[in-house]
Coordinates of C-alpha atoms in Angstrom, one line a residue:
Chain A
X1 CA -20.4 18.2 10.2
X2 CA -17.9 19.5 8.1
X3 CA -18.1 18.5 4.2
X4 CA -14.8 16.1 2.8
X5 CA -13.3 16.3 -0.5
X6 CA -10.7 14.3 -2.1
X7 CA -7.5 16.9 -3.9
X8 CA -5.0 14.0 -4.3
X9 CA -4.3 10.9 -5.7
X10 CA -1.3 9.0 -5.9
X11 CA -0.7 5.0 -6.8
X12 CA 2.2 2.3 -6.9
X13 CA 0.4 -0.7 -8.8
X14 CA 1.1 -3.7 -11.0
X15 CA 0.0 -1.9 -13.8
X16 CA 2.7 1.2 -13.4
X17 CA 3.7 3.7 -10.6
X18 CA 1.2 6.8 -11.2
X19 CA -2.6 7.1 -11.3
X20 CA -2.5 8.3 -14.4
X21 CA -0.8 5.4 -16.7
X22 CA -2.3 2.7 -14.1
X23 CA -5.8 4.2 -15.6
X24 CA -4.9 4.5 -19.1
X25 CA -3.9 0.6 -19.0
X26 CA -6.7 0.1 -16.7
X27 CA -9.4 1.4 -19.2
X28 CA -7.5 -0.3 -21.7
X29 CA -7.6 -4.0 -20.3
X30 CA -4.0 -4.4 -19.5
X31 CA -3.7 -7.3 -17.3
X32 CA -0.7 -7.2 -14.1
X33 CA -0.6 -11.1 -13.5
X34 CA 2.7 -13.0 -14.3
X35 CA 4.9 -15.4 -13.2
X36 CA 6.8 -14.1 -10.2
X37 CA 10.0 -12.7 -10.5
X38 CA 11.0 -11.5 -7.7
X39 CA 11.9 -14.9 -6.4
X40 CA 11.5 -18.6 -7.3
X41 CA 8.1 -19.7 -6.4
X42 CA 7.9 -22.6 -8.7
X43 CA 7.4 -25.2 -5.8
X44 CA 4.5 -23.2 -4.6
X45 CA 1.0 -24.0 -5.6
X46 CA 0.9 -20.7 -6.9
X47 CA 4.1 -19.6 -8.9
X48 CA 2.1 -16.3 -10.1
X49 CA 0.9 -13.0 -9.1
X50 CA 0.7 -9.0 -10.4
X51 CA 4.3 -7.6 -8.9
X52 CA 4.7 -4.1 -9.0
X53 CA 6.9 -3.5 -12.5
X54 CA 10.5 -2.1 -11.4
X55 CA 12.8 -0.5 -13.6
X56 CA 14.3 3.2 -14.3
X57 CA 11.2 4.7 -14.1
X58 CA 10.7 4.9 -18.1
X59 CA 7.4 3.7 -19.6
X60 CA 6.1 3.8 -16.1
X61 CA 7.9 1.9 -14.1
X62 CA 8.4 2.1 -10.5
X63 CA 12.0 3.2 -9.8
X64 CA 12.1 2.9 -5.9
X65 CA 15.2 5.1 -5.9
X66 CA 13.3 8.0 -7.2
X67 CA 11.2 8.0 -4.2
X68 CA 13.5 7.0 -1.5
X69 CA 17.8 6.7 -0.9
X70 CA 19.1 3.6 -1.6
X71 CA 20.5 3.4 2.3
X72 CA 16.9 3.7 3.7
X73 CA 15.5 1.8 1.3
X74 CA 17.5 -0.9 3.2
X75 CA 15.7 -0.1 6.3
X76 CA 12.5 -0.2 5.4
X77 CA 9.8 -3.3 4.1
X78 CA 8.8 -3.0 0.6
X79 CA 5.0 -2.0 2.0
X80 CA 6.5 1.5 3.6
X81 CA 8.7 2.4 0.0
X82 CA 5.2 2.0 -1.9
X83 CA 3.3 4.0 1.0
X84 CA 5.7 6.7 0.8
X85 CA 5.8 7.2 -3.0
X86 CA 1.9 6.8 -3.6
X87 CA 1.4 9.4 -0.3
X88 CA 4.4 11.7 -2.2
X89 CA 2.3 11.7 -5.1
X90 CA -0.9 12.7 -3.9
X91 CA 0.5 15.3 -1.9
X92 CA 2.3 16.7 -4.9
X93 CA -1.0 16.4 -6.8
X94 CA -3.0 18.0 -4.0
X95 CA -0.1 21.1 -3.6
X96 CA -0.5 20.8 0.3
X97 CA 3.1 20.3 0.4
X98 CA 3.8 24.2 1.1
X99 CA 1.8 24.7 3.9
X100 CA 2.9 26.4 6.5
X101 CA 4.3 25.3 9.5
X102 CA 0.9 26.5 11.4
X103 CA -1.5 24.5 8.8
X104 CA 0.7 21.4 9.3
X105 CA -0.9 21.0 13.1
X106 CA -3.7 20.3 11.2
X107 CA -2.5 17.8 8.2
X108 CA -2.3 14.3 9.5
X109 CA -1.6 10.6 7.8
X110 CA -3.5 7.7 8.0
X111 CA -1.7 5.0 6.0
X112 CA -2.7 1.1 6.5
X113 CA -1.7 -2.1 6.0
X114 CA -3.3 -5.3 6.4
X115 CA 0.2 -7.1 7.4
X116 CA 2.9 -4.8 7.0
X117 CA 6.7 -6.4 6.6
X118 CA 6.0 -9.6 6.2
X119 CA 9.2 -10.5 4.3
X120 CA 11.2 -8.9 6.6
X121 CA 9.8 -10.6 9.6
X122 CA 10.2 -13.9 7.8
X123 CA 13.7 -13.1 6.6
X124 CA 15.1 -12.2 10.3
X125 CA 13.2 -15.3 11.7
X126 CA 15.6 -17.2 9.3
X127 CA 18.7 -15.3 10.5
X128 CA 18.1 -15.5 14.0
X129 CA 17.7 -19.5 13.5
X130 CA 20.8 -19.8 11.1
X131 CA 23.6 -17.1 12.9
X132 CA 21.8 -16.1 16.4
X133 CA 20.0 -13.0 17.7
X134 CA 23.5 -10.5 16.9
X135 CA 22.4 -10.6 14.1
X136 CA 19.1 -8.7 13.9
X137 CA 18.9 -5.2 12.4
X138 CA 17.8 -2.3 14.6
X139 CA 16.0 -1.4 11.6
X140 CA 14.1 -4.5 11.6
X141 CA 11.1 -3.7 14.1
X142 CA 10.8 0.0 12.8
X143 CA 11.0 -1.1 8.8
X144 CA 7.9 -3.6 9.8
X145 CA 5.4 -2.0 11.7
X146 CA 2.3 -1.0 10.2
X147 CA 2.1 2.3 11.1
X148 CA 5.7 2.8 9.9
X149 CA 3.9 4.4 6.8
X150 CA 2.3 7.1 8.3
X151 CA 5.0 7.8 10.6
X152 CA 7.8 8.3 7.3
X153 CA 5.2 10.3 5.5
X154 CA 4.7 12.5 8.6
X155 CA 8.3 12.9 9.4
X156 CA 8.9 13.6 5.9
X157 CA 6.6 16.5 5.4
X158 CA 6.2 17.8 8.6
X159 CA 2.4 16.9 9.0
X160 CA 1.9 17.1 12.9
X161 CA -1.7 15.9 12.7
X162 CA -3.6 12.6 13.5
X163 CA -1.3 9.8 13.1
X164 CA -3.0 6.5 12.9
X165 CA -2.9 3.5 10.7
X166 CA -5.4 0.9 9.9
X167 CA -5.4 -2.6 9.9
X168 CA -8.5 -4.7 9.2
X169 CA -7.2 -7.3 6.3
X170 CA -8.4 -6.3 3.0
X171 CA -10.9 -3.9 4.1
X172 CA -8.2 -1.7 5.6
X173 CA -7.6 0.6 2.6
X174 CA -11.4 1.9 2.4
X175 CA -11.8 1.9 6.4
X176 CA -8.7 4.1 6.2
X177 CA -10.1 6.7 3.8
X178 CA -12.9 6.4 5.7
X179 CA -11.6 7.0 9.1
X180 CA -9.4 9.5 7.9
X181 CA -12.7 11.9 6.3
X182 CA -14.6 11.4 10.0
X183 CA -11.5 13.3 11.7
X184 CA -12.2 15.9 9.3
X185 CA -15.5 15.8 9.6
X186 CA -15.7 16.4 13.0
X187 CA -12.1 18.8 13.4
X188 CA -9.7 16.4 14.4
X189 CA -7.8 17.3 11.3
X190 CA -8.0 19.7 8.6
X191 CA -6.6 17.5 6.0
X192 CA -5.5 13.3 5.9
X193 CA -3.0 12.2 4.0
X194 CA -5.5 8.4 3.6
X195 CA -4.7 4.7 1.5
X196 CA -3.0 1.8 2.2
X197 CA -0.3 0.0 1.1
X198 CA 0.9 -3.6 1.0
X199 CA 3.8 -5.9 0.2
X200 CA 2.7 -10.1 0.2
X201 CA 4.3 -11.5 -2.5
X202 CA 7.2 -13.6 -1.0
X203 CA 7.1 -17.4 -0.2
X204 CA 5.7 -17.0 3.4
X205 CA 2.8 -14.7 1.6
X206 CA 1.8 -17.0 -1.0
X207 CA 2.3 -20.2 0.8
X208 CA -0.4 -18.8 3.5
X209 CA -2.6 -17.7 1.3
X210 CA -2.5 -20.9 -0.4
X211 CA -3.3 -22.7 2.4
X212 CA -6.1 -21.0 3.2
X213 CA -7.7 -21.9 -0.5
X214 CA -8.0 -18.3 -1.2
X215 CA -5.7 -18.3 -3.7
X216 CA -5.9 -19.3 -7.6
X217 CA -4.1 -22.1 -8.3
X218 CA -4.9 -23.3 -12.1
X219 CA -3.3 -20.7 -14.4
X220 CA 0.5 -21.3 -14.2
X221 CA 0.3 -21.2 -18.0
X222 CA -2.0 -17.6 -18.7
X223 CA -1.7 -16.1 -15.6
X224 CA -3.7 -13.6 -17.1
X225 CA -6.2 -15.3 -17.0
X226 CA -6.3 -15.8 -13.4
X227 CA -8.3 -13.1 -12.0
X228 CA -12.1 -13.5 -13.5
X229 CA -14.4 -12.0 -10.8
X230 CA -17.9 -13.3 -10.9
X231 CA -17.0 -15.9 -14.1
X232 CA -17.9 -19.6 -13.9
X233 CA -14.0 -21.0 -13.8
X234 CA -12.8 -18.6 -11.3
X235 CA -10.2 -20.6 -9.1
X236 CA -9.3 -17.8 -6.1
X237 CA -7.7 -14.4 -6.0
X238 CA -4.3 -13.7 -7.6
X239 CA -1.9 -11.8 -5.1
X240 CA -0.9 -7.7 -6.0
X241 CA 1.1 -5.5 -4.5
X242 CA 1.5 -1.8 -4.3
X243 CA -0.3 1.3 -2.3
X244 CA -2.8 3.9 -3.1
X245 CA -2.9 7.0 -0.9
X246 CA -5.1 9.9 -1.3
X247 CA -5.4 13.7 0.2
X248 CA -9.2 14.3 1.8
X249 CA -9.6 17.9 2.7
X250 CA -12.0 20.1 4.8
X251 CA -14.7 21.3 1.7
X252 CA -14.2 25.2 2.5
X253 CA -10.0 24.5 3.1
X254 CA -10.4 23.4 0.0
X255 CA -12.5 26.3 -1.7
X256 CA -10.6 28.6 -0.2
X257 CA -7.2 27.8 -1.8
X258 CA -8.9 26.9 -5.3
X259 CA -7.8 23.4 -4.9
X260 CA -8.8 20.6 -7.5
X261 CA -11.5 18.8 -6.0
X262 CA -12.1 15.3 -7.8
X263 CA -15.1 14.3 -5.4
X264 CA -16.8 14.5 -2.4
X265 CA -16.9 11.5 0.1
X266 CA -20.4 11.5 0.9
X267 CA -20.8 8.2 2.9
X268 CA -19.3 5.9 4.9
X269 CA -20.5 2.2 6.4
X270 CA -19.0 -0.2 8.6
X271 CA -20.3 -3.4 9.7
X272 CA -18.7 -7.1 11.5
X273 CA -20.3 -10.3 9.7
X274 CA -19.7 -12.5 13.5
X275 CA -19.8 -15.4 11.0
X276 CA -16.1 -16.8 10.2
X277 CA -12.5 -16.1 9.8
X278 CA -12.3 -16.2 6.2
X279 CA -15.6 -16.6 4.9
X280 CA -18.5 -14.0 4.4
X281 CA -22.2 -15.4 5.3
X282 CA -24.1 -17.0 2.8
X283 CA -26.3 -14.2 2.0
X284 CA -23.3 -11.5 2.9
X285 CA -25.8 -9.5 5.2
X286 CA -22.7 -7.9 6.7
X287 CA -22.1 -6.8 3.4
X288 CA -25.6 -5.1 2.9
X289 CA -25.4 -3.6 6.5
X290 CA -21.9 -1.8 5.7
X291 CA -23.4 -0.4 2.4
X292 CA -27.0 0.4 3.7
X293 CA -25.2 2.7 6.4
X294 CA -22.8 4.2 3.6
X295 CA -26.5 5.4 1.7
X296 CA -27.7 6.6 5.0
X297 CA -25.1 8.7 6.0
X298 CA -25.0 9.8 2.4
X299 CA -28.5 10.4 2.5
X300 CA -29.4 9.2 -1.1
X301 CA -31.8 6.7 -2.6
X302 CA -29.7 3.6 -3.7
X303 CA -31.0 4.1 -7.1
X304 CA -28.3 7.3 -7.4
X305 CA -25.5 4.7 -7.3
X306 CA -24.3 4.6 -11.0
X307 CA -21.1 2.5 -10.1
X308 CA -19.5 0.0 -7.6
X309 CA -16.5 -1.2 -7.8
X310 CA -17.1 -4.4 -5.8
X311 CA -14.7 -5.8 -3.3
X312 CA -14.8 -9.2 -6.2
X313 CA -11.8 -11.1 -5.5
X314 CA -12.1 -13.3 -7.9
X315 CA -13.4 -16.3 -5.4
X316 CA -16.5 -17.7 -4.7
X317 CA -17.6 -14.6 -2.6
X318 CA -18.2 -12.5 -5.9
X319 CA -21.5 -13.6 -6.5
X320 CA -22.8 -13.4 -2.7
X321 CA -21.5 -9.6 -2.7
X322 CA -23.5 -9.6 -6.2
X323 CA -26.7 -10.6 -4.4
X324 CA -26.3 -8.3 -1.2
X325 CA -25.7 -5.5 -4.0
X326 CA -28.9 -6.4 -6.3
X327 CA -30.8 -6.1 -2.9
X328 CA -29.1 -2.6 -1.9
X329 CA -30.0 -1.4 -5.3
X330 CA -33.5 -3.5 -5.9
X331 CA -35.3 -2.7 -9.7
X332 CA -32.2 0.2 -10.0
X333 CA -29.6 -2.6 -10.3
X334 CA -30.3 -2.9 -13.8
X335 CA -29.4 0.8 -15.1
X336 CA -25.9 0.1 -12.6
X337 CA -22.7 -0.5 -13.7
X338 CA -20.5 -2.7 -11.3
X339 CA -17.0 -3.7 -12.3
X340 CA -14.2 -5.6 -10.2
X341 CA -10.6 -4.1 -11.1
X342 CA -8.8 -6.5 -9.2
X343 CA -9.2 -9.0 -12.9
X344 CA -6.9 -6.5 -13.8
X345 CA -4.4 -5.6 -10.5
X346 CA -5.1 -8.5 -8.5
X347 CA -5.9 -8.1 -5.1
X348 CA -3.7 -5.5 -3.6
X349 CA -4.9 -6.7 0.2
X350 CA -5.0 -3.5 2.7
X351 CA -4.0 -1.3 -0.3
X352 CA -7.3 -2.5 -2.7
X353 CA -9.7 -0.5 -1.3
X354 CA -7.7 2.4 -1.7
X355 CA -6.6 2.0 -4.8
X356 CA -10.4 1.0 -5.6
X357 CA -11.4 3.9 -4.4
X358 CA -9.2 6.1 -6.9
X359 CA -10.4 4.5 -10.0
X360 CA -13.9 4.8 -8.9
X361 CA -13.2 8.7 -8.5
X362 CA -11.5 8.5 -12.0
X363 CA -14.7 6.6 -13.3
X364 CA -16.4 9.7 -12.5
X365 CA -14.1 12.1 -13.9
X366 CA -13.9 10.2 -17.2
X367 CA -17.8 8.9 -17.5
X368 CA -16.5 5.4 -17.5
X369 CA -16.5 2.2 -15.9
X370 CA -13.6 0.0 -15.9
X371 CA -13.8 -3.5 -17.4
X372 CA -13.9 -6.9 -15.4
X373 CA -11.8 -8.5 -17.5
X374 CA -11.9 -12.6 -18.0
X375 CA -15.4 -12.3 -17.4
X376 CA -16.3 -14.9 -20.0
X377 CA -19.5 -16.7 -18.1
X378 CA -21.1 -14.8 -15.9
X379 CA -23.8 -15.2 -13.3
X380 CA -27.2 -16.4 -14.7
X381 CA -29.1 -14.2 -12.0
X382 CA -27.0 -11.2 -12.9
X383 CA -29.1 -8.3 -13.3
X384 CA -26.7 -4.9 -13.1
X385 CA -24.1 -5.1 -15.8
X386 CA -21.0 -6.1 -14.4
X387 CA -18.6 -4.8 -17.3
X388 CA -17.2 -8.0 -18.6
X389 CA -14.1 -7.7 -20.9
X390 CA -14.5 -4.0 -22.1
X391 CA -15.1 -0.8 -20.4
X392 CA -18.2 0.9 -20.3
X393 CA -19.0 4.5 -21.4
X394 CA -21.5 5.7 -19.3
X395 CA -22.7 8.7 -16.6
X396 CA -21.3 8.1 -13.4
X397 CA -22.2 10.9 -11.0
X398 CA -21.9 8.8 -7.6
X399 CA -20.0 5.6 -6.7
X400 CA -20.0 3.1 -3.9
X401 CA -16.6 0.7 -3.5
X402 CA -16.8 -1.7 -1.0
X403 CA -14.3 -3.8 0.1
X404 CA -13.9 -6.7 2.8
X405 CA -11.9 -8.6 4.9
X406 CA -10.9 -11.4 7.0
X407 CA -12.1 -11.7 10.4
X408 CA -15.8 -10.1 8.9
X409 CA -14.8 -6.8 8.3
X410 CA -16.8 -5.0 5.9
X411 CA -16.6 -1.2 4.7
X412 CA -18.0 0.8 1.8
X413 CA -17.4 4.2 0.6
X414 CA -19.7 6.2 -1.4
X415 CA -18.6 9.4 -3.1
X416 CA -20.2 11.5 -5.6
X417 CA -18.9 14.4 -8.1
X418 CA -18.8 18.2 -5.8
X419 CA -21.7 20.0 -6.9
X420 CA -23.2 17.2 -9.1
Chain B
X1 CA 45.8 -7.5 7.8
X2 CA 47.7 -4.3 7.2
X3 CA 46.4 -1.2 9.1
X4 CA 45.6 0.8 6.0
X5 CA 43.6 -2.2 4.7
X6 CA 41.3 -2.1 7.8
X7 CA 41.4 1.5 7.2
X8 CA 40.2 1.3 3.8
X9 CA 37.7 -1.5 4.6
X10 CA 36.2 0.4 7.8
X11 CA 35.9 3.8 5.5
X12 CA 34.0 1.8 3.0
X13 CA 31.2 0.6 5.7
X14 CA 30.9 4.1 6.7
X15 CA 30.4 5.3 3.3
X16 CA 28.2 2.5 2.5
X17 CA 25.8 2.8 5.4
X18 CA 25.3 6.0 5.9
X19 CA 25.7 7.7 2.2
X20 CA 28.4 9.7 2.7
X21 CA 30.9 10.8 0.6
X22 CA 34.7 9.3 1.4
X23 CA 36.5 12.5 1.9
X24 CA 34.2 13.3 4.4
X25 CA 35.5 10.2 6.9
X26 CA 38.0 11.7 8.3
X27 CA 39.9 10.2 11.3
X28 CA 37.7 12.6 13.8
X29 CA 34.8 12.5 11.7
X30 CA 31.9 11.5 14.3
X31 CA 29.3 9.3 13.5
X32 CA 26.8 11.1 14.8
X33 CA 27.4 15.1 14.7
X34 CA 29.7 14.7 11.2
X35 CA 28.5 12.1 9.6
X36 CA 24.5 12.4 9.8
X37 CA 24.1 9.2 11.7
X38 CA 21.5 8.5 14.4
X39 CA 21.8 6.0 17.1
X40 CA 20.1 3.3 15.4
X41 CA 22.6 4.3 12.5
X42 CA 25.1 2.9 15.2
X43 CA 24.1 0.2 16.3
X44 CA 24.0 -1.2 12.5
X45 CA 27.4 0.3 12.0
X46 CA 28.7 -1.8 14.6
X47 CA 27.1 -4.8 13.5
X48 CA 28.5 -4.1 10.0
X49 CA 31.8 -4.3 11.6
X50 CA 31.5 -7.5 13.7
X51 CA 30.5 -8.6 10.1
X52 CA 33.0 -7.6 8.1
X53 CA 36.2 -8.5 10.7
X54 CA 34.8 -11.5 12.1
X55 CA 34.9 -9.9 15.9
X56 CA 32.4 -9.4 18.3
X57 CA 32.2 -5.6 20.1
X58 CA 30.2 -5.9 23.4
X59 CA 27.8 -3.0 24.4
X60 CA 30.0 -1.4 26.3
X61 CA 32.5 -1.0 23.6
X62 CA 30.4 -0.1 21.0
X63 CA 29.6 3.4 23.3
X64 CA 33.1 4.2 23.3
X65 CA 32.9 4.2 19.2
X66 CA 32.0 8.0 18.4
X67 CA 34.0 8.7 15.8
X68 CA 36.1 6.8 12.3
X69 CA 39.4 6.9 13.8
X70 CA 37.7 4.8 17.1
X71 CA 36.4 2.5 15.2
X72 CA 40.0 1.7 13.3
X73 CA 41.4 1.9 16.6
X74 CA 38.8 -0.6 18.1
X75 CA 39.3 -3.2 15.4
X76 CA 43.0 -3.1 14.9
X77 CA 43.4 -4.2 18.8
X78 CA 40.9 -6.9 18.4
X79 CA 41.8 -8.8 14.6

């Protein structure tokens, strides 16, 4: 089978629109939890999250009319305006934008989601009630479906490839990338255009992720505080927003046209837990299944793996995925480095693992692991280093990121620098 | 409601929905070969218009609007 490498990355995140000054802050333990501002959530049980921070684009903020015209912004769910400015990014990063019309057959998107418009579904529900079904937008239904984002990318650059979307929860950014480097892998497509993207924060979002407990509930005063993977007061997740998209390209496509390669996705595992909606089995054996095939199919010991960017939410599931990792890794889990970024973006949903997956290639390219920060009290039967409160410098030559979602989906990437 | 007010008010829908600029709204101006519009483009168009003039334009109606000056036409029968 044909070998994948990643030649773009592009991000919209709470920390900043770019990869580059979402790192920087990243490494630097910027924290994008606040009070919400987008509306008044002060009756909810949660009143905070990380929001994408809008502006005119200076110090890094994410002007939405630099990436698409006001009158189809109005057409459009927040989810698809993030999709389509992360995938413009990495396709400007990747220089793919210039191919020609023949090489286009061959470029397709695969762009995810793990709900899509939810605000906008919610908002015409109300409108319908209150002034009658008139009303309703032909925009509505096309501005909401999932694969919406892949469709405006691919319309928008001419890529007349595979196009698919994901949707498996908060699994659905790392199944995507995933997905996407198989049709290479085996011809379907020369290149993907791969993430995810998602928009939650809005009353209907946080109300129903507070009433399925997953949410954290106790930090209306230091939101910042909030997210604290693996640490003894964590309380539940704390909602993000934004989209990470990257370019995966055929190895010798690649080569060929002296592209930048930042790494090679070397394995890929998938797994159902059959347990529960929400919940991960005690021992997360799904978990350990989905990474076990990743090493197979990467065909490396365990013991290669210098960092994982767990799926660590920031819930009671942190130290379960902990355990099914010290197993993967056995007496090598104590020279690993293992960091949750999500203490620092919150938990972007279907765009985490793709996001995830871009600051585990960037952990590579720098030699460092981001910081779990708020990790004040971790585990007693920790035994890999799990990063608390700073970054660590360290050599990182292959990374696993896992991520998970509801229904017991489980996926985990492993990539590892090209010619390492 | 004078005629050149609906005028004014119709031209500024147009302009507002589908990003042109105003000189380009021109009595024959069509909404869909002039003015960049596609049929979903339409259909919003007319709903902007039941909006703004309090009216309701069946289906059938709404075909018949191709072009600024129909639309004028359309609403300055029914207000």
């Amino acid at each position: 089978m044909r070998r994948v490498v990643v030649t773009g990355l592009g991000m919209v995140s709470p920390l900043a629109c770019g990869v580059e000054p979402t790192w920087r802050r990243l490494l630097d333990g910027q924290s994008g939890a606040g009070t919400i501002s987008r509306f008044d959530a002060s009756h909810l049980a949660t009143d905070y999250a990380c929001e994408v921070p809008r502006g005119d684009g200076s110090d890094d903020t994410f002007d939405a009319d630099a990436w698409m015209e006001p009158k189809e912004q109005r057409k459009v769910d927040d989810f698809i305006l993030y999709g389509v400015a992360a995938a413009d990014q990495a396709i400007a990063d990747a220089g793919i934008g210039d191919a020609s019309d023949e090489e286009k057959l061959d470029i397709g998107v695969m762009i995810g989601s793990g709900i899509g418009g939810l605000q906008s579904i919610a908002e015409t529900a109300v409108m319908i009630k209150e002034r009658g079904p008139r009303r309703v937008s032909p925009f509505f239904i096309p501005g909401a479906l999932i694969n919406l984002v892949s469709g405006q990318v691919s319309i928008k650059h001419g890529f007349k490839g595979p196009n698919h979307a994901v949707v498996t929860a908060c699994s659905t950014g790392a199944h995507a990338i995933g997905d996407a480097a198989r049709l290479i892998q085996l011809g379907d497509a020369d290149v993907m255009v791969a993430g995810g993207t998602e928009s939650p924060i809005s009353e209907i979002g946080i109300a129903g992720f507070n009433a399925c407990k997953a949410l954290s509930t106790k930090h209306k005063d230091d939101p910042e505080r909030a997210s604290r993977p693996w640490d003894a007061d964590r309380d539940g997740f704390v909602m993000g927003e934004g989209a990470g998209v990257v370019v995966l390209e055929d190895y010798d496509r690649a080569k060929a046209r002296g592209a930048k390669i930042y790494a090679e996705v070397i394995g890929y595992g998938l797994s159902g837990d059959a347990h529960h909606i929400t919940a991960p089995p005690p021992d997360h054996e799904g978990a350990e299944r989905a990474m076990r095939a990743a090493v197979k199919r990467a065909g490396i010991d365990p013991s290669q793996i210098d960092y994982i960017n767990a799926h660590g939410t920031s819930t009671m599931a942190d130290t379960i995925e902990m355990g099914a990792v010290q197993r993967l890794l056995g007496d090598a889990a104590k020279n690993a480095t293992m960091s949750s970024t999500k203490s620092s973006t919150g938990h972007l949903l279907g765009a985490a693992g793709a996001i995830e997956a871009i600051f585990s290639i960037l952990a590579m390219r720098d030699q460092v692991a981001p910081p779990t920060l708020n990790l004040e009290s971790p585990p007693e039967d920790a035994v890999i280093d799990l990063a608390p409160l700073k970054k660590v410098e360290r050599k990182i030559d292959c990374v696993l990121s896992n991520s998970f979602g509801f229904g017991g989906t489980n996926a985990a990437l492993i990539m590892r620098k090209v010619d390492a | 409601m004078s005629e050149g007010d609906i005028e004014t008010r119709v031209r500024k829908i147009v302009v507002e929905h589908l990003g042109v600029e105003e000189e380009k709204v021109t009595e024959n101006a069509s909404f869909i070969d002039d003015l960049g519009a596609d049929s979903l483009d339409t259909v919003e168009l007319v709903m902007a218009f039941e909006e703004e003039f309090g009216i309701e334009i069946p289906d059938d109606a709404a075909e018949t609007i191709q072009t600024f000056g129909d639309a004028v036409k359309f609403i300055k029968e029914a207000v």
